[in-house]
PDB file of C-alpha atoms in Angstrom:
ATOM      1  CA  MET A  25      -2.188  16.044  23.643  1.00 53.00           C
ATOM      2  CA  ASN A  26       1.413  16.746  24.684  1.00 73.00           C
ATOM      3  CA  LYS A  27       4.493  15.179  23.137  1.00 79.00           C
ATOM      4  CA  TYR A  28       5.052  12.662  25.945  1.00 81.00           C
ATOM      5  CA  ASP A  29       1.473  11.358  25.760  1.00 90.00           C
ATOM      6  CA  LEU A  30       1.865  10.965  21.989  1.00 90.00           C
ATOM      7  CA  ILE A  31       5.105   8.992  22.334  1.00 91.00           C
ATOM      8  CA  ASP A  32       3.549   6.834  25.054  1.00 93.00           C
ATOM      9  CA  ARG A  33       0.572   6.030  22.828  1.00 93.00           C
ATOM     10  CA  LEU A  34       2.902   5.315  19.892  1.00 93.00           C
ATOM     11  CA  ASN A  35       4.889   2.782  21.902  1.00 93.00           C
ATOM     12  CA  LYS A  36       1.828   1.157  23.478  1.00 95.00           C
ATOM     13  CA  ARG A  37       0.044   0.798  20.125  1.00 95.00           C
ATOM     14  CA  PHE A  38       3.155  -0.717  18.567  1.00 95.00           C
ATOM     15  CA  SER A  39       3.603  -3.198  21.413  1.00 96.00           C
ATOM     16  CA  ALA A  40      -0.051  -4.166  21.046  1.00 97.00           C
ATOM     17  CA  LEU A  41       0.453  -4.633  17.278  1.00 97.00           C
ATOM     18  CA  GLU A  42       3.400  -6.961  17.833  1.00 96.00           C
ATOM     19  CA  ALA A  43       1.359  -9.009  20.343  1.00 97.00           C
ATOM     20  CA  GLU A  44      -1.614  -9.300  17.967  1.00 97.00           C
ATOM     21  CA  LEU A  45       0.630 -10.283  15.047  1.00 97.00           C
ATOM     22  CA  GLN A  46       2.102 -13.034  17.218  1.00 97.00           C
ATOM     23  CA  ARG A  47      -1.408 -14.155  18.156  1.00 98.00           C
ATOM     24  CA  LEU A  48      -2.408 -14.346  14.482  1.00 98.00           C
ATOM     25  CA  HIS A  49       0.748 -16.302  13.687  1.00 97.00           C
ATOM     26  CA  GLN A  50      -0.222 -18.900  16.290  1.00 97.00           C
ATOM     27  CA  GLN A  51      -3.863 -19.025  15.180  1.00 98.00           C
ATOM     28  CA  LEU A  52      -2.950 -19.581  11.529  1.00 97.00           C
ATOM     29  CA  ASN A  53      -0.242 -22.088  12.391  1.00 95.00           C
ATOM     30  CA  ASP A  54      -2.873 -24.207  14.157  1.00 96.00           C
ATOM     31  CA  LEU A  55      -5.246 -24.282  11.145  1.00 96.00           C
ATOM     32  CA  PRO A  56      -5.182 -27.040   8.513  1.00 95.00           C
ATOM     33  CA  LEU A  57      -3.426 -25.666   5.408  1.00 95.00           C
ATOM     34  CA  LEU A  58      -5.368 -26.258   2.192  1.00 95.00           C
ATOM     35  CA  ALA A  59      -3.000 -24.516  -0.206  1.00 95.00           C
ATOM     36  CA  ALA A  60      -0.415 -21.748  -0.180  1.00 97.00           C
ATOM     37  CA  ARG A  61       1.402 -19.905  -2.919  1.00 97.00           C
ATOM     38  CA  VAL A  62       3.693 -16.899  -2.472  1.00 98.00           C
ATOM     39  CA  PHE A  63       5.944 -15.078  -4.920  1.00 97.00           C
ATOM     40  CA  THR A  64       9.312 -13.715  -3.829  1.00 95.00           C
ATOM     41  CA  LEU A  65      10.384 -10.523  -5.613  1.00 92.00           C
ATOM     42  CA  PRO A  66      13.945  -9.160  -5.817  1.00 88.00           C
ATOM     43  CA  GLU A  67      14.707  -6.805  -2.934  1.00 82.00           C
ATOM     44  CA  ILE A  68      15.442  -3.206  -3.945  1.00 79.00           C
ATOM     45  CA  GLU A  69      19.078  -2.251  -3.410  1.00 77.00           C
ATOM     46  CA  LYS A  70      20.105   0.915  -1.597  1.00 72.00           C
ATOM     47  CA  GLY A  71      20.339   3.898  -3.938  1.00 70.00           C
ATOM     48  CA  THR A  72      18.059   2.393  -6.602  1.00 69.00           C
ATOM     49  CA  GLU A  73      14.696   3.309  -5.014  1.00 66.00           C
ATOM     50  CA  HIS A  74      13.747   5.846  -7.671  1.00 68.00           C
ATOM     51  CA  GLU A  75      15.041   4.053 -10.741  1.00 75.00           C
ATOM     52  CA  PRO A  76      12.368   2.973 -13.243  1.00 76.00           C
ATOM     53  CA  ILE A  77      11.458  -0.716 -13.110  1.00 81.00           C
ATOM     54  CA  HIS A  78      11.480  -2.529 -16.440  1.00 83.00           C
ATOM     55  CA  GLN A  79      11.713  -6.166 -15.340  1.00 89.00           C
ATOM     56  CA  ILE A  80      10.895  -8.158 -12.202  1.00 91.00           C
ATOM     57  CA  THR A  81      11.816 -11.818 -11.853  1.00 94.00           C
ATOM     58  CA  VAL A  82       9.399 -13.802  -9.695  1.00 96.00           C
ATOM     59  CA  THR A  83      10.255 -16.900  -7.635  1.00 96.00           C
ATOM     60  CA  ALA A  84       7.216 -19.013  -6.668  1.00 97.00           C
ATOM     61  CA  THR A  85       6.996 -21.082  -3.477  1.00 97.00           C
ATOM     62  CA  VAL A  86       4.117 -23.417  -2.605  1.00 97.00           C
ATOM     63  CA  GLY A  87       2.845 -25.536   0.279  1.00 96.00           C
ATOM     64  CA  ASN A  88       4.178 -25.498   3.833  1.00 97.00           C
ATOM     65  CA  HIS A  89       7.262 -23.484   2.912  1.00 97.00           C
ATOM     66  CA  ALA A  90       5.018 -20.800   1.377  1.00 97.00           C
ATOM     67  CA  ARG A  91       2.978 -20.711   4.588  1.00 97.00           C
ATOM     68  CA  GLU A  92       6.149 -20.219   6.664  1.00 97.00           C
ATOM     69  CA  LEU A  93       7.341 -17.379   4.412  1.00 96.00           C
ATOM     70  CA  GLY A  94       3.909 -15.760   4.497  1.00 97.00           C
ATOM     71  CA  LEU A  95       3.506 -15.921   8.276  1.00 97.00           C
ATOM     72  CA  GLN A  96       7.016 -14.535   8.773  1.00 95.00           C
ATOM     73  CA  HIS A  97       6.305 -11.695   6.332  1.00 95.00           C
ATOM     74  CA  PHE A  98       3.460 -10.260   8.425  1.00 96.00           C
ATOM     75  CA  GLN A  99       5.971  -9.632  11.232  1.00 93.00           C
ATOM     76  CA  ARG A 100       8.777  -8.162   9.106  1.00 91.00           C
ATOM     77  CA  LEU A 101       8.485  -4.558  10.285  1.00 90.00           C
ATOM     78  CA  PHE A 102      12.111  -3.532  10.854  1.00 87.00           C
ATOM     79  CA  ILE A 103      15.173  -2.854   8.722  1.00 77.00           C
ATOM     80  CA  HIS A 104      17.028  -5.734  10.424  1.00 68.00           C
ATOM     81  CA  HIS A 105      14.439  -8.124   8.948  1.00 63.00           C
ATOM     82  CA  GLN A 106      15.972  -7.614   5.491  1.00 64.00           C
ATOM     83  CA  GLY A 107      19.372  -7.839   3.788  1.00 62.00           C
ATOM     84  CA  GLN A 108      22.218  -5.401   4.513  1.00 64.00           C
ATOM     85  CA  ASN A 109      22.209  -4.023   0.959  1.00 66.00           C
ATOM     86  CA  THR A 110      18.420  -3.704   0.789  1.00 66.00           C
ATOM     87  CA  SER A 111      16.937  -0.215   0.759  1.00 65.00           C
ATOM     88  CA  SER A 112      15.154   0.824   3.950  1.00 62.00           C
ATOM     89  CA  LYS A 113      13.110   3.311   1.879  1.00 65.00           C
ATOM     90  CA  ALA A 114      11.335   0.563  -0.061  1.00 68.00           C
ATOM     91  CA  ALA A 115       8.801  -1.703   1.613  1.00 72.00           C
ATOM     92  CA  LEU A 116       9.190  -5.464   1.431  1.00 83.00           C
ATOM     93  CA  ARG A 117       6.684  -7.222  -0.819  1.00 91.00           C
ATOM     94  CA  LEU A 118       5.552 -10.851  -0.880  1.00 95.00           C
ATOM     95  CA  PRO A 119       2.405 -11.271  -2.977  1.00 97.00           C
ATOM     96  CA  GLY A 120       0.503 -14.524  -2.685  1.00 98.00           C
ATOM     97  CA  VAL A 121      -2.296 -16.258  -0.809  1.00 98.00           C
ATOM     98  CA  LEU A 122      -2.518 -18.638   2.154  1.00 98.00           C
ATOM     99  CA  CYS A 123      -5.648 -20.831   2.229  1.00 97.00           C
ATOM    100  CA  PHE A 124      -6.827 -22.398   5.488  1.00 96.00           C
ATOM    101  CA  SER A 125      -9.715 -24.661   6.442  1.00 94.00           C
ATOM    102  CA  VAL A 126     -11.741 -23.175   9.311  1.00 95.00           C
ATOM    103  CA  THR A 127     -14.647 -23.943  11.592  1.00 94.00           C
ATOM    104  CA  VAL A 128     -17.118 -21.173  12.440  1.00 94.00           C
ATOM    105  CA  HIS A 129     -15.401 -20.585  15.795  1.00 96.00           C
ATOM    106  CA  GLN A 130     -11.888 -20.498  14.302  1.00 96.00           C
ATOM    107  CA  LEU A 131     -13.059 -18.115  11.580  1.00 96.00           C
ATOM    108  CA  SER A 132     -14.498 -15.707  14.140  1.00 97.00           C
ATOM    109  CA  ASP A 133     -11.315 -15.746  16.251  1.00 97.00           C
ATOM    110  CA  CYS A 134      -9.048 -15.087  13.249  1.00 98.00           C
ATOM    111  CA  GLN A 135     -11.271 -12.356  11.848  1.00 97.00           C
ATOM    112  CA  ASN A 136     -11.311 -10.592  15.223  1.00 98.00           C
ATOM    113  CA  THR A 137      -7.520 -10.720  15.438  1.00 98.00           C
ATOM    114  CA  ILE A 138      -7.079  -9.384  11.898  1.00 98.00           C
ATOM    115  CA  ARG A 139      -9.595  -6.613  12.621  1.00 98.00           C
ATOM    116  CA  GLU A 140      -7.611  -5.621  15.731  1.00 98.00           C
ATOM    117  CA  ILE A 141      -4.307  -5.702  13.822  1.00 97.00           C
ATOM    118  CA  ASN A 142      -5.649  -3.496  11.041  1.00 97.00           C
ATOM    119  CA  GLN A 143      -7.125  -1.059  13.561  1.00 97.00           C
ATOM    120  CA  LEU A 144      -3.765  -0.758  15.333  1.00 97.00           C
ATOM    121  CA  LYS A 145      -1.989  -0.228  12.000  1.00 96.00           C
ATOM    122  CA  THR A 146      -4.436   2.561  11.137  1.00 96.00           C
ATOM    123  CA  GLU A 147      -3.964   4.193  14.542  1.00 95.00           C
ATOM    124  CA  LEU A 148      -0.176   4.064  14.242  1.00 95.00           C
ATOM    125  CA  GLU A 149      -0.305   5.695  10.810  1.00 94.00           C
ATOM    126  CA  HIS A 150      -2.597   8.419  12.174  1.00 92.00           C
ATOM    127  CA  ILE A 151      -0.297   9.079  15.154  1.00 93.00           C
ATOM    128  CA  ILE A 152       2.790   9.368  12.921  1.00 92.00           C
ATOM    129  CA  THR A 153       1.361  11.255   9.939  1.00 89.00           C
ATOM    130  CA  ILE A 154      -1.385  13.394  11.525  1.00 88.00           C
ATOM    131  CA  GLU A 155      -1.190  13.696  15.305  1.00 89.00           C
ATOM    132  CA  SER A 156       2.571  14.296  15.346  1.00 87.00           C
ATOM    133  CA  GLY A 157       1.967  17.453  13.303  1.00 84.00           C
ATOM    134  CA  LEU A 158       5.293  16.866  11.553  1.00 79.00           C
ATOM    135  CA  PRO A 159       5.934  17.435   7.836  1.00 75.00           C
ATOM    136  CA  SER A 160       6.910  14.293   5.938  1.00 75.00           C
ATOM    137  CA  GLU A 161      10.643  15.103   5.938  1.00 70.00           C
ATOM    138  CA  GLN A 162      10.721  15.191   9.780  1.00 78.00           C
ATOM    139  CA  ARG A 163       8.701  12.015  10.426  1.00 82.00           C
ATOM    140  CA  PHE A 164      11.646   9.701   9.731  1.00 80.00           C
ATOM    141  CA  GLU A 165      13.644  11.130  12.647  1.00 84.00           C
ATOM    142  CA  PHE A 166      10.582  11.041  14.940  1.00 86.00           C
ATOM    143  CA  VAL A 167       9.811   7.388  14.176  1.00 86.00           C
ATOM    144  CA  HIS A 168      13.412   6.166  14.354  1.00 82.00           C
ATOM    145  CA  THR A 169      14.047   7.949  17.640  1.00 88.00           C
ATOM    146  CA  HIS A 170      11.294   5.937  19.313  1.00 88.00           C
ATOM    147  CA  LEU A 171      11.033   2.785  17.135  1.00 89.00           C
ATOM    148  CA  HIS A 172      14.518   2.463  15.711  1.00 87.00           C
ATOM    149  CA  GLY A 173      14.680   0.827  12.294  1.00 85.00           C
ATOM    150  CA  LEU A 174      10.921   0.662  11.743  1.00 89.00           C
ATOM    151  CA  ILE A 175       9.804   0.488   8.093  1.00 86.00           C
ATOM    152  CA  THR A 176       6.618   2.534   8.280  1.00 89.00           C
ATOM    153  CA  LEU A 177       5.060   1.352   5.008  1.00 87.00           C
ATOM    154  CA  ASN A 178       5.350  -2.274   6.106  1.00 89.00           C
ATOM    155  CA  THR A 179       3.732  -1.266   9.402  1.00 93.00           C
ATOM    156  CA  TYR A 180       0.842   0.631   7.782  1.00 94.00           C
ATOM    157  CA  ARG A 181      -0.091  -2.085   5.273  1.00 94.00           C
ATOM    158  CA  THR A 182      -3.211  -3.885   6.417  1.00 96.00           C
ATOM    159  CA  ILE A 183      -3.890  -7.620   6.155  1.00 97.00           C
ATOM    160  CA  THR A 184      -6.589  -8.704   3.695  1.00 97.00           C
ATOM    161  CA  PRO A 185      -8.786 -11.683   4.683  1.00 98.00           C
ATOM    162  CA  LEU A 186     -10.925 -13.529   2.121  1.00 97.00           C
ATOM    163  CA  LEU A 187     -13.880 -15.828   2.790  1.00 96.00           C
ATOM    164  CA  ASN A 188     -14.571 -18.785   0.509  1.00 95.00           C
ATOM    165  CA  PRO A 189     -13.033 -17.451  -2.720  1.00 96.00           C
ATOM    166  CA  SER A 190     -13.519 -19.592  -5.833  1.00 95.00           C
ATOM    167  CA  SER A 191     -10.221 -18.525  -7.372  1.00 96.00           C
ATOM    168  CA  VAL A 192      -7.327 -16.164  -6.709  1.00 97.00           C
ATOM    169  CA  ARG A 193      -5.256 -15.056  -9.696  1.00 97.00           C
ATOM    170  CA  PHE A 194      -2.364 -12.610  -9.849  1.00 97.00           C
ATOM    171  CA  GLY A 195      -1.067  -9.879 -12.123  1.00 95.00           C
ATOM    172  CA  TRP A 196       0.623  -6.496 -12.274  1.00 93.00           C
ATOM    173  CA  ALA A 197      -0.800  -2.968 -12.092  1.00 88.00           C
ATOM    174  CA  ASN A 198       1.076  -0.064 -13.654  1.00 78.00           C
ATOM    175  CA  LYS A 199      -0.699   3.259 -13.277  1.00 72.00           C
ATOM    176  CA  HIS A 200      -0.566   6.974 -12.446  1.00 70.00           C
ATOM    177  CA  ILE A 201      -2.033   8.935  -9.565  1.00 73.00           C
ATOM    178  CA  ILE A 202      -3.858  11.882 -11.114  1.00 80.00           C
ATOM    179  CA  LYS A 203      -5.141  14.734  -8.960  1.00 83.00           C
ATOM    180  CA  ASN A 204      -6.695  18.069  -9.952  1.00 88.00           C
ATOM    181  CA  VAL A 205      -5.117  20.996  -8.090  1.00 89.00           C
ATOM    182  CA  THR A 206      -5.666  24.742  -8.051  1.00 89.00           C
ATOM    183  CA  ARG A 207      -3.147  27.489  -8.647  1.00 89.00           C
ATOM    184  CA  GLU A 208      -3.549  28.604  -5.022  1.00 89.00           C
ATOM    185  CA  GLU A 209      -2.926  25.109  -3.637  1.00 88.00           C
ATOM    186  CA  ILE A 210       0.367  24.880  -5.546  1.00 90.00           C
ATOM    187  CA  LEU A 211       1.427  28.355  -4.405  1.00 90.00           C
ATOM    188  CA  THR A 212       0.698  27.377  -0.787  1.00 89.00           C
ATOM    189  CA  GLN A 213       2.816  24.234  -1.188  1.00 86.00           C
ATOM    190  CA  LEU A 214       5.704  26.130  -2.790  1.00 88.00           C
ATOM    191  CA  ASN A 215       5.675  28.859  -0.137  1.00 87.00           C
ATOM    192  CA  LYS A 216       5.753  26.205   2.573  1.00 84.00           C
ATOM    193  CA  SER A 217       8.873  24.694   0.964  1.00 82.00           C
ATOM    194  CA  LEU A 218      10.407  28.157   0.620  1.00 81.00           C
ATOM    195  CA  ASN A 219       9.884  28.982   4.310  1.00 82.00           C
ATOM    196  CA  SER A 220      10.870  25.576   5.716  1.00 74.00           C
ATOM    197  CA  GLY A 221      14.535  26.563   6.067  1.00 71.00           C
ATOM    198  CA  ARG A 222      15.695  23.280   4.502  1.00 72.00           C
ATOM    199  CA  ALA A 223      17.181  22.466   1.116  1.00 73.00           C
ATOM    200  CA  VAL A 224      16.673  19.311  -0.899  1.00 73.00           C
ATOM    201  CA  SER A 225      19.759  17.436  -2.103  1.00 70.00           C
ATOM    202  CA  PRO A 226      21.743  18.114  -4.283  1.00 77.00           C
ATOM    203  CA  PHE A 227      20.877  21.841  -3.923  1.00 81.00           C
ATOM    204  CA  THR A 228      22.514  24.237  -1.501  1.00 85.00           C
ATOM    205  CA  ARG A 229      20.167  26.379   0.600  1.00 83.00           C
ATOM    206  CA  GLU A 230      20.693  29.343  -1.751  1.00 87.00           C
ATOM    207  CA  GLN A 231      20.128  27.250  -4.894  1.00 88.00           C
ATOM    208  CA  TRP A 232      16.970  25.750  -3.394  1.00 86.00           C
ATOM    209  CA  VAL A 233      15.512  29.172  -2.528  1.00 87.00           C
ATOM    210  CA  GLU A 234      16.301  30.404  -6.036  1.00 90.00           C
ATOM    211  CA  SER A 235      14.663  27.355  -7.642  1.00 90.00           C
ATOM    212  CA  ILE A 236      11.495  27.555  -5.515  1.00 89.00           C
ATOM    213  CA  SER A 237      11.237  31.321  -6.074  1.00 92.00           C
ATOM    214  CA  ARG A 238      11.420  30.773  -9.837  1.00 92.00           C
ATOM    215  CA  GLU A 239       8.652  28.163  -9.629  1.00 92.00           C
ATOM    216  CA  ILE A 240       6.467  30.536  -7.594  1.00 92.00           C
ATOM    217  CA  THR A 241       6.955  33.268 -10.205  1.00 93.00           C
ATOM    218  CA  ASP A 242       6.003  30.849 -13.015  1.00 91.00           C
ATOM    219  CA  ILE A 243       2.829  29.776 -11.212  1.00 91.00           C
ATOM    220  CA  LYS A 244       1.813  33.364 -10.403  1.00 92.00           C
ATOM    221  CA  ARG A 245       1.969  34.192 -14.104  1.00 90.00           C
ATOM    222  CA  LEU A 246      -0.798  31.678 -14.808  1.00 90.00           C
ATOM    223  CA  PRO A 247      -4.436  32.823 -14.976  1.00 88.00           C
ATOM    224  CA  GLU A 248      -6.266  32.163 -11.700  1.00 82.00           C
ATOM    225  CA  LYS A 249      -8.586  29.493 -13.171  1.00 82.00           C
ATOM    226  CA  THR A 250      -5.835  27.558 -14.946  1.00 85.00           C
ATOM    227  CA  LYS A 251      -6.487  23.801 -14.901  1.00 86.00           C
ATOM    228  CA  LEU A 252      -3.572  22.060 -13.222  1.00 90.00           C
ATOM    229  CA  LYS A 253      -3.019  18.365 -12.567  1.00 89.00           C
ATOM    230  CA  ILE A 254      -0.516  16.300 -10.632  1.00 87.00           C
ATOM    231  CA  LYS A 255       0.158  13.135 -12.618  1.00 84.00           C
ATOM    232  CA  ARG A 256       2.577  11.011 -10.641  1.00 78.00           C
ATOM    233  CA  PRO A 257       3.621   7.555 -11.810  1.00 73.00           C
ATOM    234  CA  VAL A 258       3.217   4.703  -9.342  1.00 74.00           C
ATOM    235  CA  LYS A 259       5.724   1.896  -9.575  1.00 79.00           C
ATOM    236  CA  VAL A 260       4.365  -1.373 -10.866  1.00 87.00           C
ATOM    237  CA  GLN A 261       2.533  -3.280  -8.119  1.00 90.00           C
ATOM    238  CA  PRO A 262       1.388  -6.904  -7.759  1.00 95.00           C
ATOM    239  CA  ILE A 263      -2.384  -7.337  -7.595  1.00 95.00           C
ATOM    240  CA  ALA A 264      -4.774 -10.223  -6.927  1.00 97.00           C
ATOM    241  CA  ARG A 265      -8.074 -10.801  -8.722  1.00 97.00           C
ATOM    242  CA  VAL A 266     -10.426 -12.770  -6.511  1.00 97.00           C
ATOM    243  CA  TRP A 267     -13.467 -14.491  -8.026  1.00 97.00           C
ATOM    244  CA  TYR A 268     -16.552 -15.531  -6.028  1.00 95.00           C
ATOM    245  CA  GLN A 269     -18.601 -18.026  -8.030  1.00 93.00           C
ATOM    246  CA  GLU A 270     -21.833 -17.843  -6.012  1.00 90.00           C
ATOM    247  CA  GLN A 271     -22.043 -14.049  -6.176  1.00 94.00           C
ATOM    248  CA  GLN A 272     -20.646 -13.939  -9.731  1.00 95.00           C
ATOM    249  CA  LYS A 273     -18.338 -11.186  -8.527  1.00 95.00           C
ATOM    250  CA  GLN A 274     -14.663 -10.337  -8.992  1.00 96.00           C
ATOM    251  CA  VAL A 275     -12.756  -8.153  -6.513  1.00 96.00           C
ATOM    252  CA  GLN A 276      -9.290  -6.752  -7.210  1.00 95.00           C
ATOM    253  CA  HIS A 277      -6.905  -6.259  -4.294  1.00 95.00           C
ATOM    254  CA  PRO A 278      -3.434  -4.712  -4.095  1.00 93.00           C
ATOM    255  CA  CYS A 279      -1.206  -7.587  -3.048  1.00 95.00           C
ATOM    256  CA  PRO A 280       2.065  -6.457  -1.418  1.00 94.00           C
ATOM    257  CA  MET A 281       1.722  -9.281   1.112  1.00 96.00           C
ATOM    258  CA  PRO A 282      -0.135 -12.599   1.161  1.00 98.00           C
ATOM    259  CA  LEU A 283      -3.918 -12.564   1.270  1.00 98.00           C
ATOM    260  CA  ILE A 284      -5.415 -14.914   3.874  1.00 98.00           C
ATOM    261  CA  ALA A 285      -8.226 -17.069   2.480  1.00 97.00           C
ATOM    262  CA  PHE A 286     -10.518 -18.767   5.018  1.00 96.00           C
ATOM    263  CA  CYS A 287     -12.349 -21.679   3.430  1.00 94.00           C
ATOM    264  CA  GLU A 288     -15.339 -23.570   4.827  1.00 89.00           C
ATOM    265  CA  VAL A 289     -14.825 -26.411   2.356  1.00 76.00           C
ATOM    266  CA  GLN A 290     -16.979 -29.514   2.133  1.00 70.00           C
ATOM    267  CA  SER A 291     -14.984 -31.319  -0.559  1.00 65.00           C
ATOM    268  CA  GLU A 292     -11.952 -31.086  -2.842  1.00 67.00           C
ATOM    269  CA  ALA A 293     -14.176 -29.400  -5.427  1.00 65.00           C
ATOM    270  CA  ASP A 294     -14.594 -26.426  -3.084  1.00 75.00           C
ATOM    271  CA  LEU A 295     -10.857 -25.678  -2.936  1.00 87.00           C
ATOM    272  CA  PRO A 296     -10.009 -22.286  -4.460  1.00 93.00           C
ATOM    273  CA  LYS A 297      -8.049 -22.316  -7.717  1.00 95.00           C
ATOM    274  CA  LEU A 298      -4.768 -20.425  -7.372  1.00 96.00           C
ATOM    275  CA  GLY A 299      -3.019 -18.705 -10.258  1.00 96.00           C
ATOM    276  CA  GLU A 300       0.602 -17.793 -10.892  1.00 96.00           C
ATOM    277  CA  LEU A 301       2.307 -14.407 -10.876  1.00 96.00           C
ATOM    278  CA  SER A 302       4.368 -14.176 -14.052  1.00 95.00           C
ATOM    279  CA  ASP A 303       7.597 -12.214 -14.390  1.00 94.00           C
ATOM    280  CA  TYR A 304       7.051  -8.526 -15.135  1.00 92.00           C
ATOM    281  CA  ASP A 305       8.437  -7.160 -18.398  1.00 89.00           C
ATOM    282  CA  ALA A 306       7.466  -3.610 -19.339  1.00 80.00           C
ATOM    283  CA  ARG A 307       8.117  -4.328 -23.029  1.00 77.00           C
ATOM    284  CA  HIS A 308       5.289  -6.859 -23.173  1.00 72.00           C
ATOM    285  CA  ILE A 309       2.581  -4.892 -21.365  1.00 66.00           C
ATOM    286  CA  LYS A 310      -0.703  -4.799 -23.282  1.00 62.00           C
ATOM    287  CA  HIS A 311      -2.737  -1.699 -22.521  1.00 53.00           C
ATOM    288  CA  LYS A 312      -6.515  -1.762 -22.737  1.00 52.00           C
ATOM    289  CA  TYR A 313      -8.063   0.834 -25.039  1.00 45.00           C
ATOM    290  CA  LYS A 314      -8.483   4.197 -23.386  1.00 52.00           C
ATOM    291  CA  PRO A 315     -10.057   7.306 -24.903  1.00 49.00           C
ATOM    292  CA  ASP A 316      -7.562  10.043 -25.729  1.00 53.00           C
ATOM    293  CA  ALA A 317      -6.847  12.181 -22.691  1.00 60.00           C
ATOM    294  CA  LYS A 318      -6.599  15.942 -22.934  1.00 68.00           C
ATOM    295  CA  PRO A 319      -3.036  16.927 -23.894  1.00 78.00           C
ATOM    296  CA  MET A 320      -0.945  18.183 -20.985  1.00 82.00           C
ATOM    297  CA  LYS A 321       2.300  20.137 -20.725  1.00 86.00           C
ATOM    298  CA  LEU A 322       4.802  19.433 -17.935  1.00 88.00           C
ATOM    299  CA  LEU A 323       5.196  22.547 -15.800  1.00 87.00           C
ATOM    300  CA  ILE A 324       7.232  21.545 -12.708  1.00 88.00           C
ATOM    301  CA  PRO A 325       8.902  18.133 -13.197  1.00 86.00           C
ATOM    302  CA  ARG A 326       9.795  17.487  -9.534  1.00 85.00           C
ATOM    303  CA  LEU A 327       6.124  17.926  -8.519  1.00 85.00           C
ATOM    304  CA  HIS A 328       4.818  16.054 -11.585  1.00 86.00           C
ATOM    305  CA  LEU A 329       2.712  19.179 -12.168  1.00 89.00           C
ATOM    306  CA  TYR A 330       1.036  19.567 -15.554  1.00 90.00           C
ATOM    307  CA  ILE A 331      -1.100  22.204 -17.244  1.00 89.00           C
ATOM    308  CA  GLU A 332      -3.778  21.345 -19.784  1.00 79.00           C
ATOM    309  CA  ALA A 333      -2.329  22.319 -23.160  1.00 71.00           C
ATOM    310  CA  ASP A 334      -4.124  23.753 -26.166  1.00 63.00           C
ATOM    311  CA  LYS A 335      -4.723  21.188 -28.905  1.00 54.00           C
ATOM    312  CA  SER A 336      -3.730  23.675 -31.566  1.00 46.00           C
TER     313      SER A 336
END
């Protein structure tokens, strides 16, 4: 597919996404609201995107106002939808849940719209990250040339529908992404950076080449079968724990935006119980018991690359 076809598909898919989001907004606005609870988090200021997060103050909103905030949030896809001092590199988050009473016909219509929205989001992500053939550092320019001011992470995030949950409770997840990698995979990655012709701030081109070359030399010194891991911290994220009484089952969902709960309720007793999201304070986190992991030694800090260390 040539470049012009790709750009045409990008624009058409995005226009279709905006139309479907507007359709969902209207559908949900027409449904009887049973309950709504959303939690506003502080927006991340420009220049602070990579600073560690130790505390997050949560502001809860309930009822019709929560519904309005939630429905608006699904359509907040551009930089101009947020404050002037808010970072465009950090996605907007509004955890919570909106609960609506539905008939069978209304449920089917809403589910179809959400399915179409999520499909379009997936296609847009595939066009930008895969079909464009661009490395991550060049995608920003590609996207903003054709969809100026688009916040891609907000665009990629899919909407999560629930059906007849018994309760929805909220919390925080603080974890690492851990991935096993081979010596050859790391060398391929480093050589790609070396040959890209670009430096990473605050390095000059010469300093960057020298740094990458040193890393390549260090990796080449390792035995071929060395066990390497990338252990990258993920910033604390709001989550929802959804309980289904009839199935005796709990499902945990990431919750960067409101979940949509469709409820075929017969009485007040069938209404889902909604929990609160408490303020986050890293000092008061209680970790569940985990068996001791194998000791690791940090090898390349910027890649979060570790080598399994001897216990001796």
